[in-house]
Amino acid sequence: MIRVGTLNLASGRDAGGRPLDAPALAAALAEVDVDVLAVQEVDVAQPRSHSVDQPATLAAALGAVDWRFAATVAGTPDPFRSWRPADPPLLRGPDDAQAAGPHYGVALFSRLPVRRWAVRSLGAGRARLPLQAPDPRTGRSRWWWFPDEPRIAVAAELRPAGGSGCTVVATHLSFAPHTALRQLARLRRWARSLPGPVLLAGDLNLVGPVPGRVFGAGRLVRAPSYPADRPRVQFDHVLGPASLAAHDPRARRLPLGDHRLVTVTVAPALR
């Protein structure tokens, strides 16, 4: 059995939108007990989040023996598109030096030994998302049209001692539903080439049963996850095949992020 989870970190901001420093970020994750955690909206060396190396901070807080951070953006995501795509995607692990400059992307953390890592680019859409954020020139809050950034998936092939293996794929899909559906179809094709059973964990930006049907897998957690304070929809999913059974599925609020942490324990289904 392994416990798998997914969390949209929102760059390490608390419920009031304030960025957490490294000690506060670690403390917010102190009670998160999972074997594998997919994390989205992760910052590295971003001035907006105290220049914290968030992947390294999270790995230490979670007790991860192995992890990978996949940068999709070099620079800081903003409505002016002053950033550039991290192309080719930067895949960094615990033994790799931090890349120069600020970066942003997704990460996958594991307390279990990882036999092999893999990464897959999913492209970006052309849609823009209206978001309310401070104007960097005046400090006043206003509405902006944010461009979509490149999306990516990271896979960890797990080989637990004394247990059966599986592959966990972490991702954060586009906020534009039609683009997210195309990206999910690409993930389904890629998953066929990975050692099974394959679990998909992440903020899929698709609601309810839709992602499971497109990916061709079961919805292992069924609970609203967004927004964190009063969740109305489920964007955050753990999907898996019928060969796996789900135990103790949960969606709970943490002291950070605007999504709830979604977790579930999976084990081979009894036949």
PDB file of C-alpha atoms in Angstrom:
ATOM      1  CA  MET A   1       0.000   0.000   0.000  1.00  0.00           C
ATOM      2  CA  ILE A   2       1.137   3.541  -0.710  1.00  0.00           C
ATOM      3  CA  ARG A   3      -0.429   6.865   0.161  1.00  0.00           C
ATOM      4  CA  VAL A   4      -0.506   9.328  -2.723  1.00  0.00           C
ATOM      5  CA  GLY A   5      -1.480  12.987  -2.667  1.00  0.00           C
ATOM      6  CA  THR A   6      -1.649  16.173  -4.684  1.00  0.00           C
ATOM      7  CA  LEU A   7      -1.433  19.815  -3.617  1.00  0.00           C
ATOM      8  CA  ASN A   8      -1.554  23.121  -5.476  1.00  0.00           C
ATOM      9  CA  LEU A   9       0.995  25.131  -3.466  1.00  0.00           C
ATOM     10  CA  ALA A  10       0.009  28.535  -4.921  1.00  0.00           C
ATOM     11  CA  SER A  11       3.673  29.563  -4.632  1.00  0.00           C
ATOM     12  CA  GLY A  12       3.556  28.980  -0.880  1.00  0.00           C
ATOM     13  CA  ARG A  13       0.972  31.653  -0.032  1.00  0.00           C
ATOM     14  CA  ASP A  14      -1.231  31.426   3.048  1.00  0.00           C
ATOM     15  CA  ALA A  15      -5.010  31.901   3.116  1.00  0.00           C
ATOM     16  CA  GLY A  16      -4.557  35.676   3.122  1.00  0.00           C
ATOM     17  CA  GLY A  17      -2.314  35.600   0.061  1.00  0.00           C
ATOM     18  CA  ARG A  18       0.874  36.299   2.021  1.00  0.00           C
ATOM     19  CA  PRO A  19       4.013  34.369   0.969  1.00  0.00           C
ATOM     20  CA  LEU A  20       5.481  32.013   3.564  1.00  0.00           C
ATOM     21  CA  ASP A  21       9.187  31.922   4.305  1.00  0.00           C
ATOM     22  CA  ALA A  22      11.041  28.605   4.435  1.00  0.00           C
ATOM     23  CA  PRO A  23      10.377  27.768   8.145  1.00  0.00           C
ATOM     24  CA  ALA A  24       6.682  28.642   7.837  1.00  0.00           C
ATOM     25  CA  LEU A  25       6.381  26.665   4.612  1.00  0.00           C
ATOM     26  CA  ALA A  26       7.907  23.593   6.283  1.00  0.00           C
ATOM     27  CA  ALA A  27       5.655  24.004   9.333  1.00  0.00           C
ATOM     28  CA  ALA A  28       2.540  24.148   7.140  1.00  0.00           C
ATOM     29  CA  LEU A  29       3.403  20.680   5.805  1.00  0.00           C
ATOM     30  CA  ALA A  30       4.367  19.176   9.164  1.00  0.00           C
ATOM     31  CA  GLU A  31       1.292  16.922   9.383  1.00  0.00           C
ATOM     32  CA  VAL A  32       1.231  15.826   5.728  1.00  0.00           C
ATOM     33  CA  ASP A  33       1.896  12.076   5.849  1.00  0.00           C
ATOM     34  CA  VAL A  34       2.134  10.665   2.329  1.00  0.00           C
ATOM     35  CA  ASP A  35       4.524   8.384   0.480  1.00  0.00           C
ATOM     36  CA  VAL A  36       4.273  10.320  -2.795  1.00  0.00           C
ATOM     37  CA  LEU A  37       3.119  13.920  -3.265  1.00  0.00           C
ATOM     38  CA  ALA A  38       2.515  15.786  -6.526  1.00  0.00           C
ATOM     39  CA  VAL A  39       2.817  19.564  -6.087  1.00  0.00           C
ATOM     40  CA  GLN A  40       1.861  22.338  -8.488  1.00  0.00           C
ATOM     41  CA  GLU A  41       2.696  26.073  -8.693  1.00  0.00           C
ATOM     42  CA  VAL A  42       6.122  25.661  -7.126  1.00  0.00           C
ATOM     43  CA  ASP A  43       8.536  28.612  -6.933  1.00  0.00           C
ATOM     44  CA  VAL A  44      12.325  28.618  -6.967  1.00  0.00           C
ATOM     45  CA  ALA A  45      14.267  31.812  -6.196  1.00  0.00           C
ATOM     46  CA  GLN A  46      11.190  33.982  -6.808  1.00  0.00           C
ATOM     47  CA  PRO A  47      11.267  37.421  -5.143  1.00  0.00           C
ATOM     48  CA  ARG A  48       7.499  37.144  -4.589  1.00  0.00           C
ATOM     49  CA  SER A  49       8.045  34.112  -2.278  1.00  0.00           C
ATOM     50  CA  HIS A  50      11.110  35.231  -0.299  1.00  0.00           C
ATOM     51  CA  SER A  51      13.445  33.638  -2.905  1.00  0.00           C
ATOM     52  CA  VAL A  52      12.867  30.277  -1.156  1.00  0.00           C
ATOM     53  CA  ASP A  53      14.026  27.069  -2.846  1.00  0.00           C
ATOM     54  CA  GLN A  54      10.579  25.554  -2.391  1.00  0.00           C
ATOM     55  CA  PRO A  55      11.316  22.051  -3.798  1.00  0.00           C
ATOM     56  CA  ALA A  56      14.238  21.546  -1.388  1.00  0.00           C
ATOM     57  CA  THR A  57      12.207  22.956   1.518  1.00  0.00           C
ATOM     58  CA  LEU A  58       9.258  20.694   0.758  1.00  0.00           C
ATOM     59  CA  ALA A  59      11.461  17.621   0.348  1.00  0.00           C
ATOM     60  CA  ALA A  60      12.981  18.138   3.794  1.00  0.00           C
ATOM     61  CA  ALA A  61       9.589  18.774   5.403  1.00  0.00           C
ATOM     62  CA  LEU A  62       8.042  15.671   3.808  1.00  0.00           C
ATOM     63  CA  GLY A  63      11.011  13.389   4.454  1.00  0.00           C
ATOM     64  CA  ALA A  64      11.317  12.625   0.737  1.00  0.00           C
ATOM     65  CA  VAL A  65      14.241  10.388  -0.202  1.00  0.00           C
ATOM     66  CA  ASP A  66      13.971  11.419  -3.844  1.00  0.00           C
ATOM     67  CA  TRP A  67      12.263  14.195  -5.788  1.00  0.00           C
ATOM     68  CA  ARG A  68      12.212  16.082  -9.059  1.00  0.00           C
ATOM     69  CA  PHE A  69      11.295  19.684  -9.815  1.00  0.00           C
ATOM     70  CA  ALA A  70      10.279  20.369 -13.412  1.00  0.00           C
ATOM     71  CA  ALA A  71      10.524  24.048 -14.335  1.00  0.00           C
ATOM     72  CA  THR A  72       8.104  25.183 -17.020  1.00  0.00           C
ATOM     73  CA  VAL A  73       8.792  28.919 -16.750  1.00  0.00           C
ATOM     74  CA  ALA A  74      12.072  30.819 -16.452  1.00  0.00           C
ATOM     75  CA  GLY A  75      11.232  34.109 -14.775  1.00  0.00           C
ATOM     76  CA  THR A  76       8.057  35.063 -12.937  1.00  0.00           C
ATOM     77  CA  PRO A  77       4.576  34.300 -14.340  1.00  0.00           C
ATOM     78  CA  ASP A  78       2.842  37.617 -14.973  1.00  0.00           C
ATOM     79  CA  PRO A  79       0.298  39.200 -17.347  1.00  0.00           C
ATOM     80  CA  PHE A  80       3.070  40.943 -19.318  1.00  0.00           C
ATOM     81  CA  ARG A  81       4.696  37.650 -20.310  1.00  0.00           C
ATOM     82  CA  SER A  82       8.097  38.874 -19.196  1.00  0.00           C
ATOM     83  CA  TRP A  83       8.953  35.213 -18.585  1.00  0.00           C
ATOM     84  CA  ARG A  84      10.068  32.647 -21.138  1.00  0.00           C
ATOM     85  CA  PRO A  85       9.293  28.921 -21.419  1.00  0.00           C
ATOM     86  CA  ALA A  86      11.886  26.658 -19.808  1.00  0.00           C
ATOM     87  CA  ASP A  87      12.703  24.853 -23.040  1.00  0.00           C
ATOM     88  CA  PRO A  88      13.902  22.174 -22.848  1.00  0.00           C
ATOM     89  CA  PRO A  89      12.195  21.612 -19.483  1.00  0.00           C
ATOM     90  CA  LEU A  90      14.593  21.752 -16.548  1.00  0.00           C
ATOM     91  CA  LEU A  91      14.339  18.580 -14.446  1.00  0.00           C
ATOM     92  CA  ARG A  92      16.194  19.002 -11.157  1.00  0.00           C
ATOM     93  CA  GLY A  93      16.730  16.506  -8.336  1.00  0.00           C
ATOM     94  CA  PRO A  94      18.287  16.539  -4.854  1.00  0.00           C
ATOM     95  CA  ASP A  95      21.837  16.181  -6.229  1.00  0.00           C
ATOM     96  CA  ASP A  96      21.492  18.939  -8.838  1.00  0.00           C
ATOM     97  CA  ALA A  97      22.473  22.563  -8.423  1.00  0.00           C
ATOM     98  CA  GLN A  98      19.737  25.184  -8.481  1.00  0.00           C
ATOM     99  CA  ALA A  99      19.445  26.853 -11.875  1.00  0.00           C
ATOM    100  CA  ALA A 100      20.307  30.550 -12.075  1.00  0.00           C
ATOM    101  CA  GLY A 101      17.406  32.962 -11.773  1.00  0.00           C
ATOM    102  CA  PRO A 102      13.781  32.486 -10.730  1.00  0.00           C
ATOM    103  CA  HIS A 103      11.820  29.480 -12.004  1.00  0.00           C
ATOM    104  CA  TYR A 104       8.307  28.062 -11.618  1.00  0.00           C
ATOM    105  CA  GLY A 105       6.776  24.650 -12.277  1.00  0.00           C
ATOM    106  CA  VAL A 106       5.677  21.343 -10.734  1.00  0.00           C
ATOM    107  CA  ALA A 107       7.350  18.823  -8.467  1.00  0.00           C
ATOM    108  CA  LEU A 108       6.998  15.203  -7.391  1.00  0.00           C
ATOM    109  CA  PHE A 109       8.258  13.957  -4.027  1.00  0.00           C
ATOM    110  CA  SER A 110       8.717  10.358  -2.882  1.00  0.00           C
ATOM    111  CA  ARG A 111       9.567   8.692   0.417  1.00  0.00           C
ATOM    112  CA  LEU A 112       9.936   5.447  -1.519  1.00  0.00           C
ATOM    113  CA  PRO A 113      12.854   4.461  -3.759  1.00  0.00           C
ATOM    114  CA  VAL A 114      12.414   5.624  -7.349  1.00  0.00           C
ATOM    115  CA  ARG A 115      13.767   3.325 -10.005  1.00  0.00           C
ATOM    116  CA  ARG A 116      13.415   5.742 -12.906  1.00  0.00           C
ATOM    117  CA  TRP A 117      12.235   9.289 -13.613  1.00  0.00           C
ATOM    118  CA  ALA A 118      10.660  10.529 -16.838  1.00  0.00           C
ATOM    119  CA  VAL A 119       9.314  13.867 -18.069  1.00  0.00           C
ATOM    120  CA  ARG A 120       6.847  14.809 -20.798  1.00  0.00           C
ATOM    121  CA  SER A 121       6.090  18.239 -22.259  1.00  0.00           C
ATOM    122  CA  LEU A 122       2.383  18.901 -22.821  1.00  0.00           C
ATOM    123  CA  GLY A 123       2.534  22.256 -24.597  1.00  0.00           C
ATOM    124  CA  ALA A 124       0.561  25.420 -23.838  1.00  0.00           C
ATOM    125  CA  GLY A 125      -2.740  26.862 -24.938  1.00  0.00           C
ATOM    126  CA  ARG A 126      -3.521  30.311 -26.333  1.00  0.00           C
ATOM    127  CA  ALA A 127      -6.258  31.190 -23.858  1.00  0.00           C
ATOM    128  CA  ARG A 128      -5.918  33.895 -21.218  1.00  0.00           C
ATOM    129  CA  LEU A 129      -7.318  33.691 -17.689  1.00  0.00           C
ATOM    130  CA  PRO A 130      -8.793  36.722 -15.876  1.00  0.00           C
ATOM    131  CA  LEU A 131      -7.220  36.989 -12.413  1.00  0.00           C
ATOM    132  CA  GLN A 132      -7.251  39.678  -9.751  1.00  0.00           C
ATOM    133  CA  ALA A 133      -3.747  40.602  -8.604  1.00  0.00           C
ATOM    134  CA  PRO A 134      -1.750  43.669  -7.438  1.00  0.00           C
ATOM    135  CA  ASP A 135      -0.412  46.009 -10.096  1.00  0.00           C
ATOM    136  CA  PRO A 136       3.396  45.916  -9.663  1.00  0.00           C
ATOM    137  CA  ARG A 137       3.536  49.596 -10.632  1.00  0.00           C
ATOM    138  CA  THR A 138       0.955  50.915  -8.169  1.00  0.00           C
ATOM    139  CA  GLY A 139       0.387  48.096  -5.666  1.00  0.00           C
ATOM    140  CA  ARG A 140      -3.368  48.327  -6.220  1.00  0.00           C
ATOM    141  CA  SER A 141      -5.384  45.224  -6.958  1.00  0.00           C
ATOM    142  CA  ARG A 142      -6.881  45.002 -10.444  1.00  0.00           C
ATOM    143  CA  TRP A 143      -7.995  42.445 -13.000  1.00  0.00           C
ATOM    144  CA  TRP A 144      -5.427  41.036 -15.443  1.00  0.00           C
ATOM    145  CA  TRP A 145      -5.531  38.657 -18.372  1.00  0.00           C
ATOM    146  CA  PHE A 146      -2.860  36.034 -17.633  1.00  0.00           C
ATOM    147  CA  PRO A 147      -1.486  34.004 -20.569  1.00  0.00           C
ATOM    148  CA  ASP A 148      -1.298  30.237 -20.286  1.00  0.00           C
ATOM    149  CA  GLU A 149       2.138  28.825 -19.496  1.00  0.00           C
ATOM    150  CA  PRO A 150       3.689  25.586 -20.771  1.00  0.00           C
ATOM    151  CA  ARG A 151       2.487  22.432 -19.026  1.00  0.00           C
ATOM    152  CA  ILE A 152       4.497  19.343 -18.154  1.00  0.00           C
ATOM    153  CA  ALA A 153       4.223  15.923 -16.489  1.00  0.00           C
ATOM    154  CA  VAL A 154       6.774  14.139 -14.296  1.00  0.00           C
ATOM    155  CA  ALA A 155       6.671  10.365 -13.737  1.00  0.00           C
ATOM    156  CA  ALA A 156       8.302   8.314 -10.977  1.00  0.00           C
ATOM    157  CA  GLU A 157       8.570   4.548 -11.374  1.00  0.00           C
ATOM    158  CA  LEU A 158       8.367   3.196  -7.819  1.00  0.00           C
ATOM    159  CA  ARG A 159       9.706  -0.107  -6.562  1.00  0.00           C
ATOM    160  CA  PRO A 160       8.755  -0.358  -2.863  1.00  0.00           C
ATOM    161  CA  ALA A 161      10.640  -2.965  -0.835  1.00  0.00           C
ATOM    162  CA  GLY A 162       8.488  -6.057  -0.449  1.00  0.00           C
ATOM    163  CA  GLY A 163       5.646  -4.590  -2.487  1.00  0.00           C
ATOM    164  CA  SER A 164       4.407  -4.320  -6.019  1.00  0.00           C
ATOM    165  CA  GLY A 165       5.578  -1.391  -8.100  1.00  0.00           C
ATOM    166  CA  CYS A 166       3.653   1.359  -9.841  1.00  0.00           C
ATOM    167  CA  THR A 167       4.250   4.649 -11.632  1.00  0.00           C
ATOM    168  CA  VAL A 168       2.986   7.975 -10.317  1.00  0.00           C
ATOM    169  CA  VAL A 169       2.588  10.845 -12.779  1.00  0.00           C
ATOM    170  CA  ALA A 170       2.339  14.432 -11.523  1.00  0.00           C
ATOM    171  CA  THR A 171       0.990  17.287 -13.615  1.00  0.00           C
ATOM    172  CA  HIS A 172      -0.805  20.638 -13.703  1.00  0.00           C
ATOM    173  CA  LEU A 173      -3.028  21.039 -16.753  1.00  0.00           C
ATOM    174  CA  SER A 174      -4.123  24.225 -18.520  1.00  0.00           C
ATOM    175  CA  PHE A 175      -6.858  26.430 -17.077  1.00  0.00           C
ATOM    176  CA  ALA A 176      -8.549  26.345 -20.508  1.00  0.00           C
ATOM    177  CA  PRO A 177     -10.752  23.204 -20.521  1.00  0.00           C
ATOM    178  CA  HIS A 178     -10.323  22.414 -24.233  1.00  0.00           C
ATOM    179  CA  THR A 179      -6.520  22.620 -23.876  1.00  0.00           C
ATOM    180  CA  ALA A 180      -6.568  20.582 -20.654  1.00  0.00           C
ATOM    181  CA  LEU A 181      -8.546  17.842 -22.413  1.00  0.00           C
ATOM    182  CA  ARG A 182      -5.970  17.673 -25.213  1.00  0.00           C
ATOM    183  CA  GLN A 183      -3.151  17.518 -22.677  1.00  0.00           C
ATOM    184  CA  LEU A 184      -4.936  14.766 -20.765  1.00  0.00           C
ATOM    185  CA  ALA A 185      -5.334  12.735 -23.964  1.00  0.00           C
ATOM    186  CA  ARG A 186      -1.574  13.070 -24.526  1.00  0.00           C
ATOM    187  CA  LEU A 187      -0.981  11.868 -20.985  1.00  0.00           C
ATOM    188  CA  ARG A 188      -3.198   8.848 -21.586  1.00  0.00           C
ATOM    189  CA  ARG A 189      -1.112   7.862 -24.623  1.00  0.00           C
ATOM    190  CA  TRP A 190       2.134   8.417 -22.699  1.00  0.00           C
ATOM    191  CA  ALA A 191       0.887   6.390 -19.716  1.00  0.00           C
ATOM    192  CA  ARG A 192       0.578   3.325 -21.940  1.00  0.00           C
ATOM    193  CA  SER A 193       4.370   3.323 -22.318  1.00  0.00           C
ATOM    194  CA  LEU A 194       5.006   3.520 -18.557  1.00  0.00           C
ATOM    195  CA  PRO A 195       5.280   0.518 -16.199  1.00  0.00           C
ATOM    196  CA  GLY A 196       1.885  -0.075 -14.661  1.00  0.00           C
ATOM    197  CA  PRO A 197      -0.260   0.361 -12.802  1.00  0.00           C
ATOM    198  CA  VAL A 198      -0.132   4.124 -13.489  1.00  0.00           C
ATOM    199  CA  LEU A 199      -1.553   6.732 -11.107  1.00  0.00           C
ATOM    200  CA  LEU A 200      -2.154  10.310 -12.239  1.00  0.00           C
ATOM    201  CA  ALA A 201      -2.071  12.994  -9.525  1.00  0.00           C
ATOM    202  CA  GLY A 202      -2.419  16.735  -9.917  1.00  0.00           C
ATOM    203  CA  ASP A 203      -4.462  19.856 -10.448  1.00  0.00           C
ATOM    204  CA  LEU A 204      -6.160  18.873 -13.695  1.00  0.00           C
ATOM    205  CA  ASN A 205      -8.384  21.964 -13.951  1.00  0.00           C
ATOM    206  CA  LEU A 206     -11.228  19.633 -14.967  1.00  0.00           C
ATOM    207  CA  VAL A 207     -14.166  18.892 -12.725  1.00  0.00           C
ATOM    208  CA  GLY A 208     -15.702  15.763 -11.273  1.00  0.00           C
ATOM    209  CA  PRO A 209     -15.740  12.610 -13.397  1.00  0.00           C
ATOM    210  CA  VAL A 210     -14.472  14.250 -16.617  1.00  0.00           C
ATOM    211  CA  PRO A 211     -10.721  13.628 -16.187  1.00  0.00           C
ATOM    212  CA  GLY A 212     -11.217   9.993 -15.209  1.00  0.00           C
ATOM    213  CA  ARG A 213     -13.263   9.315 -18.322  1.00  0.00           C
ATOM    214  CA  VAL A 214     -10.733  10.999 -20.623  1.00  0.00           C
ATOM    215  CA  PHE A 215      -7.705   9.392 -18.971  1.00  0.00           C
ATOM    216  CA  GLY A 216      -9.419   6.015 -18.818  1.00  0.00           C
ATOM    217  CA  ALA A 217      -9.003   5.492 -15.077  1.00  0.00           C
ATOM    218  CA  GLY A 218     -11.003   5.493 -11.868  1.00  0.00           C
ATOM    219  CA  ARG A 219     -11.493   8.538  -9.680  1.00  0.00           C
ATOM    220  CA  LEU A 220      -9.898   7.478  -6.402  1.00  0.00           C
ATOM    221  CA  VAL A 221     -10.962  10.571  -4.447  1.00  0.00           C
ATOM    222  CA  ARG A 222     -14.407  12.135  -4.828  1.00  0.00           C
ATOM    223  CA  ALA A 223     -14.497  15.402  -2.905  1.00  0.00           C
ATOM    224  CA  PRO A 224     -14.540  19.104  -3.790  1.00  0.00           C
ATOM    225  CA  SER A 225     -11.091  20.676  -3.484  1.00  0.00           C
ATOM    226  CA  TYR A 226     -11.407  24.286  -4.708  1.00  0.00           C
ATOM    227  CA  PRO A 227     -11.494  26.924  -3.335  1.00  0.00           C
ATOM    228  CA  ALA A 228      -9.837  25.736  -0.136  1.00  0.00           C
ATOM    229  CA  ASP A 229     -12.053  27.638   2.301  1.00  0.00           C
ATOM    230  CA  ARG A 230     -15.413  26.586   0.817  1.00  0.00           C
ATOM    231  CA  PRO A 231     -14.731  24.054  -1.923  1.00  0.00           C
ATOM    232  CA  ARG A 232     -17.357  23.776  -4.627  1.00  0.00           C
ATOM    233  CA  VAL A 233     -15.602  21.810  -7.378  1.00  0.00           C
ATOM    234  CA  GLN A 234     -12.940  19.142  -7.619  1.00  0.00           C
ATOM    235  CA  PHE A 235      -9.955  20.196  -9.734  1.00  0.00           C
ATOM    236  CA  ASP A 236      -7.436  18.082  -7.799  1.00  0.00           C
ATOM    237  CA  HIS A 237      -7.460  14.383  -8.616  1.00  0.00           C
ATOM    238  CA  VAL A 238      -5.778  11.048  -8.076  1.00  0.00           C
ATOM    239  CA  LEU A 239      -6.741   8.676 -10.894  1.00  0.00           C
ATOM    240  CA  GLY A 240      -5.914   4.981 -11.113  1.00  0.00           C
ATOM    241  CA  PRO A 241      -6.868   1.720 -12.845  1.00  0.00           C
ATOM    242  CA  ALA A 242      -9.411  -0.823 -11.644  1.00  0.00           C
ATOM    243  CA  SER A 243      -6.558  -3.070 -10.481  1.00  0.00           C
ATOM    244  CA  LEU A 244      -6.050  -0.685  -7.538  1.00  0.00           C
ATOM    245  CA  ALA A 245      -8.408  -0.145  -4.619  1.00  0.00           C
ATOM    246  CA  ALA A 246      -8.759   3.212  -2.852  1.00  0.00           C
ATOM    247  CA  HIS A 247      -8.718   3.485   0.947  1.00  0.00           C
ATOM    248  CA  ASP A 248      -9.214   6.506   3.225  1.00  0.00           C
ATOM    249  CA  PRO A 249      -9.675   9.186   0.525  1.00  0.00           C
ATOM    250  CA  ARG A 250      -9.511  12.712   1.920  1.00  0.00           C
ATOM    251  CA  ALA A 251      -9.534  16.361   0.898  1.00  0.00           C
ATOM    252  CA  ARG A 252      -8.453  18.705   3.677  1.00  0.00           C
ATOM    253  CA  ARG A 253      -7.419  22.302   4.078  1.00  0.00           C
ATOM    254  CA  LEU A 254      -3.825  23.238   4.905  1.00  0.00           C
ATOM    255  CA  PRO A 255      -2.476  26.567   6.189  1.00  0.00           C
ATOM    256  CA  LEU A 256      -1.345  27.399   2.643  1.00  0.00           C
ATOM    257  CA  GLY A 257      -2.533  27.239  -0.948  1.00  0.00           C
ATOM    258  CA  ASP A 258      -5.939  27.970  -2.443  1.00  0.00           C
ATOM    259  CA  HIS A 259      -6.731  24.295  -3.104  1.00  0.00           C
ATOM    260  CA  ARG A 260      -7.231  21.492  -0.601  1.00  0.00           C
ATOM    261  CA  LEU A 261      -4.735  18.680  -0.171  1.00  0.00           C
ATOM    262  CA  VAL A 262      -6.138  15.498  -1.725  1.00  0.00           C
ATOM    263  CA  THR A 263      -4.807  12.137  -0.497  1.00  0.00           C
ATOM    264  CA  VAL A 264      -5.662   8.453  -0.826  1.00  0.00           C
ATOM    265  CA  THR A 265      -4.103   5.097   0.045  1.00  0.00           C
ATOM    266  CA  VAL A 266      -3.976   2.638  -2.857  1.00  0.00           C
ATOM    267  CA  ALA A 267      -3.449  -1.094  -2.808  1.00  0.00           C
ATOM    268  CA  PRO A 268      -4.017  -3.996  -5.203  1.00  0.00           C
ATOM    269  CA  ALA A 269      -7.739  -4.694  -5.467  1.00  0.00           C
ATOM    270  CA  LEU A 270      -8.971  -8.003  -4.119  1.00  0.00           C
ATOM    271  CA  ARG A 271     -10.270 -10.341  -6.782  1.00  0.00           C
TER     272      ARG A 271
END
